[in-house]
N, CA and C of each residue as an Amber inpcrd file, in Angstrom:
protein
   132
  61.1150000-108.9660000  10.8680000  60.8300000-107.5660000  10.4970000
  60.1230000-107.5280000   9.1280000  60.6640000-108.3380000   8.2070000
  60.0600000-108.3450000   6.8660000  58.5950000-108.7720000   6.9440000
  58.3330000-109.7600000   7.7450000  56.9420000-110.2530000   7.8580000
  56.0370000-109.1600000   8.4430000  56.5590000-108.5240000   9.4660000
  55.7390000-107.4790000  10.1220000  55.4240000-106.3630000   9.1090000
  56.4390000-105.9590000   8.3500000  56.2300000-104.8910000   7.3630000
  55.1580000-105.3140000   6.3630000  55.2420000-106.5490000   5.9320000
  54.2710000-107.0390000   4.9520000  52.8670000-106.9990000   5.5490000
  52.7880000-107.4590000   6.7930000  51.4710000-107.5140000   7.4580000
  50.9130000-106.0820000   7.5730000  51.7700000-105.1760000   7.9830000
  51.3120000-103.7810000   8.1630000  50.8330000-103.2160000   6.8230000
  51.6240000-103.4800000   5.7920000  51.2450000-102.9480000   4.4690000
  49.9180000-103.5470000   4.0260000  49.7780000-104.8230000   4.2200000
  48.5320000-105.4840000   3.8090000  47.3420000-104.9070000   4.5930000
  47.5480000-104.7590000   5.8810000  46.4590000-104.2370000   6.7280000
  46.0610000-102.8330000   6.2620000  47.0590000-102.0090000   6.0360000
  46.7830000-100.6090000   5.6200000  46.0560000-100.6160000   4.2740000
  46.5540000-101.4480000   3.3660000  45.9460000-101.4860000   2.0190000
  44.5070000-101.9870000   2.1290000  44.3160000-103.0020000   2.9460000
  42.9750000-103.5960000   3.0740000  42.0290000-102.6280000   3.8050000
  42.5700000-101.9700000   4.8290000  41.7200000-101.0530000   5.6170000
  41.3620000 -99.7970000   4.8220000  42.2810000 -99.3070000   4.0450000
  41.9920000 -98.0460000   3.3240000  40.7880000 -98.1860000   2.3830000
  40.7910000 -99.1870000   1.5020000  39.6700000 -99.3300000   0.5570000
  38.4160000 -99.8450000   1.2490000  38.6270000-100.6180000   2.3240000
  37.4590000-101.1860000   3.0160000  36.7120000-100.0720000   3.7720000
  37.4470000 -99.1880000   4.3810000  36.8070000 -98.1390000   5.2170000
  35.8200000 -97.2990000   4.3790000  36.2370000 -96.7490000   3.2710000
  35.3210000 -95.9120000   2.4760000  34.1660000 -96.7410000   1.9130000
  34.4610000 -97.9890000   1.6130000  33.4100000 -98.8500000   1.0520000
  32.3110000 -99.0580000   2.0840000  32.7270000 -99.4040000   3.2880000
  31.7260000 -99.6640000   4.3590000  30.9620000 -98.3720000   4.6490000
  31.6810000 -97.2880000   4.6920000  31.0320000 -96.0080000   5.0330000
  30.0600000 -95.6160000   3.9040000  30.4850000 -95.8120000   2.6940000
  29.6120000 -95.4310000   1.5730000  28.4160000 -96.3740000   1.4660000
  28.6180000 -97.6240000   1.8130000  27.5070000 -98.5940000   1.6830000
  26.3000000 -98.1870000   2.5350000  26.4870000 -97.9610000   3.8270000
  25.3410000 -97.6070000   4.6800000  24.7430000 -96.2730000   4.2750000
  25.5720000 -95.3250000   3.9380000  25.0620000 -94.0020000   3.5420000
  24.2190000 -94.1450000   2.2810000  24.7270000 -94.9120000   1.3330000
  23.9920000 -95.1040000   0.0660000  22.6870000 -95.8380000   0.3430000
  22.7960000 -96.8840000   1.1890000  21.5990000 -97.6820000   1.5080000
  20.5650000 -96.7730000   2.1770000  21.0280000 -95.9700000   3.1250000
  20.1000000 -95.0850000   3.8360000  19.4430000 -94.1090000   2.8560000
  20.2410000 -93.5300000   1.9950000  19.6890000 -92.5740000   1.0300000
  18.6850000 -93.2770000   0.1240000  19.0490000 -94.4760000  -0.2910000
  18.1700000 -95.2350000  -1.2010000  16.8360000 -95.5200000  -0.5040000
  16.9170000 -95.9430000   0.7440000  15.6870000 -96.2580000   1.5020000
  14.8400000 -94.9960000   1.6210000  15.4810000 -93.9110000   1.9560000
  14.7370000 -92.6500000   2.1260000  14.0400000 -92.2850000   0.8120000
  14.7640000 -92.4140000  -0.2790000  14.1740000 -92.0640000  -1.5950000
  13.0240000 -93.0210000  -1.9090000  13.2380000 -94.2910000  -1.6220000
  12.1880000 -95.3010000  -1.9080000  10.9670000 -94.9990000  -1.0410000
  11.2000000 -94.6710000   0.2060000  10.0880000 -94.3840000   1.1290000
   9.3340000 -93.1520000   0.6380000  10.0740000 -92.1390000   0.2620000
   9.4330000 -90.8900000  -0.2210000   8.5980000 -91.2040000  -1.4630000
   9.1690000 -91.9960000  -2.3510000   8.4530000 -92.3380000  -3.5980000
   7.1990000 -93.1410000  -3.2450000   7.3560000 -94.0760000  -2.3160000
   6.2180000 -94.9370000  -1.9340000   5.1350000 -94.0570000  -1.2970000
   5.5410000 -93.1220000  -0.4750000   4.5570000 -92.2470000   0.1840000
   3.8350000 -91.3960000  -0.8690000   4.6070000 -90.9060000  -1.8180000
   4.0050000 -90.0510000  -2.8770000   3.0470000 -90.8980000  -3.7110000
   3.4660000 -92.1280000  -4.0000000   2.6330000 -93.0220000  -4.8270000
   1.3310000 -93.3190000  -4.0670000   1.4890000 -93.5600000  -2.7630000
   0.3010000 -93.8990000  -1.9500000  -0.5340000 -92.6290000  -1.8430000
């Protein structure tokens, strides 16, 4: 039981910070690309 509790806690802790990080990464990357593309188009 103790092991299972530890595993669950670790999973929850790892998943909580990982989820927002992964979600923010692609969104940020997409926004960055869009801004870079817009800037490149304006420059061109």
